[in-house]
Amino acid sequence: MARRRWKLGLTVGAVGSLLAGTLAASPGAAAGPAAPDEPVDYTIDVDSARTGPKIDDSMYGVFYEDINRAADGGLYAELVQNRSFEYSTDDNNSYKPLTSWDTSGTAHVRNDDGRLNARNRNYLSLGAGSSVTNSGYNTGIAVAKGKRYDFSVWARADSSARAPLTIGLRDAAGGLAAARRVTARGGWAKYKVSFTATRTSATGRLAVTADAPVALDEISLFPRDTYKGRENGLRKDLAEKIADLNPGFLRFPGGCLVNTGSHEAYDEQSGWQRKRSYQWKDTIGPVEQRATNANFWGYNQSYGLGYYEYFQFAEDAGAMPLPVVPALVTGCGQNKATDDDALLKRHIQDTLDLIEFANGPVTSEWGKKRAQMGHPKPFHLTHLAVGNEENLPHEYFARFKQFRAAIEAEYPDISVVSNSGPDDSGAIFDTAWKLNREANVDMVDEHYYNSPQWFLENNDRYDSYDRKGPKVFLGEYASQGNKFSNALAEAAFMTGLERNADIVKLASYAPLLANEDYVQWQPNMIWFDNDQSWGSANYETQKLFMRNVGDEVVPSTASGTPATSGPIAGAVGLSTWATSAAYDDVKVTGADGKTLLTDDFSAGDGQWKKASGKGSWAVRDGAYVQSDEAAENTLVTAGDKGWQNYDLNVKATKKAGKEGFMVAFGVKDTGNHYWWNLGGWNNTRSAVEKTTDGAKQTMIQDGTTVETGRSYDLRVEVRGRQVTLYLDGKKWGSFTDDKPAEPFRQVVTRDKATGELIVKVVNAQGAEARTQVDLGAGTKVASKARVTTLTADPAAENTKDARPVAPRSSTFEGVDDRFSYTFPANSVTFLRIRTD
């Protein structure tokens, strides 16, 4: 039975080249008790008699957003795509009301007073002898032999007529189930039949044929076998994979779709506005009466999977529900604050109503609606987040405080979560955190997506956070890939999250789900198509941490890996991103004043190599011009990869396009370099980005934008590992890139229920780590430890056909108060040691 976690404590306590190893080691290579003179690579000293911060059951959870077709065509078990004929160019330029439908005979989508209801705007008018066939998602409708499938349709015939309908399920090889018939009579009514599949297929088609004129809407086909057998339920294999993580919380429904677009209602007054923020009242009640919406990620969302289903799923999975509501300041690049006070008050009241819907008695207005949907008992909501990744911190916080004041006045036990914008650092982040600290906010939601190198370098990120300040909800994070090297870097970082469990109270990898044929974002934790699903390497790592959390941190220290990095070294480069730009007067000078490179392009571009092979580079009017406004990452390079301690000067001019220009230094190749990105992110900010093995991390950033047609003088000074940048003669910023990407990380926790110490070690390098573990003299331990090891080639990725990254269980017989253990190369290891 899934354990329940409702309360979350707020107690205070205290890959770059390193992932380049290609040999996958077998797990569990170990030795016995350590001899005093035994050579080791690392030591771990555990103070078993002491306790550190408490770890809440809800620390690790999942973040759900309808991205990559995570809802319709994903977790929501509906097999019919566009079941209500509501697809529109508002959702996607390629969409039309009959997208994913084929018709024969007379078939027209109508939008008139004959509709099913006001919110279900479109319906299908089908002539006698005509049919309509749905192709589902991916390769088609997936069915399994012997399984039951429930069909339903809303239909309307003329009051004096009967309209027999034949429903068939087939693929190219023939029927997949016996055809069924229903007869529509009179006004709108719902008709149901069920199928038992006679064959297994992933390419099925659902057809409805009319013997007489008829109107149809909400054509649906659901597997009977949903998760927990819920009606209007969830796809079983996906829900089970999520529940198997043992998540402490479920954050929903997003993500960018929460607070982008209009905040108006879906009604006549708004013109049935389609591009709207996610508003919870649109998503409850009978599915045929729920609104439709244009999803931020470029498709339609039906709201068949809505707030009631999210709450139900959280309860079924034993997770704390954590909804996110719009703050009326759009994020995710839209950056607009709504100043309509009446609309703001309406959304605040909607949020209060949401709490009542979740927790209120059946005698309350919204508690009654919950009970009518089938859940008279409350859902035990304790945490609620307002807003998501707003880039306007002052405007956001002014509105957040109004939400919080209203919630605290009526529901003082609810913890209201704020956020710090879309990045791990920078002006917006700093401003947001300042406002949060000053207002004594309970918890701040941080989001960041960075390179594996960044995660290896930032294990200590939360060591210096104010122990008396707001707590952290790490609501979205991931390194940039689904290889095992990515999972190793994330695992190393997670040991730092646990060590700081008094600060980091909640953490969730993101995104959670991706349909392989509808991808807007990578990487993702769980992948699927229409009939299969598979967990990524990141999923396997997250699962191990979630299922081996422990109740409290046990203080421990470990030795580190000797630093091997020298000065920043590499050639120089120029690049653009969705922009045309011109460069001139390039000069590279060594620290000793010696000229390493000079080019005014009067002799052509013979000194430059088109490294990326992208863009259209040519010398024009005495400058080096990249003229393709659509091309991205058009890097050209010059010079020597061994250059270090130099100054780079260049003149740059934006000619046209969305962004600015990029000047690169420390260039090894197209996947390993630094660049100064001026006017990036649609010309909203500037930053220095470091790319390691193709994955980026931000070193420094600000709000600088660039003007089209203006010439800028850029200067980059590289000294050792320090970089200073000048824009038009004025210092723009500086940074020192000297954080070690430590590949050996560990944390120890205690499981009070089992009496075990859980020693968690990440060895993110291509060599095994011979390690001496000292639990403290006289510590009484069982000689056998349960071991779980995750190890693979760093480049390994799980797919639908292969699972090279999978945990292995074993037993280690050699535990004492001081013992040695050899952790395999490229591995995550959990040792569960029973203590007396």
Coordinates of C-alpha atoms in Angstrom, one line a residue, residues 452-460 690 697 699 737 739-742 745:
P452 CA 26.6 17.6 -16.8
Q453 CA 29.7 19.6 -16.1
W454 CA 27.7 22.2 -14.2
F455 CA 26.1 19.5 -12.0
L456 CA 29.5 18.0 -11.2
E457 CA 30.8 21.4 -10.3
N458 CA 27.9 22.6 -8.1
N459 CA 27.3 19.8 -5.6
D460 CA 27.9 22.5 -2.9
K690 CA 30.5 27.4 -21.5
Q697 CA 26.1 26.1 -18.8
M699 CA 28.9 31.5 -16.5
D737 CA 36.0 29.1 -14.1
K739 CA 35.2 25.0 -9.8
P740 CA 36.3 21.4 -9.8
A741 CA 34.0 18.9 -11.6
E742 CA 34.4 16.4 -8.7
R745 CA 30.5 12.2 -4.4

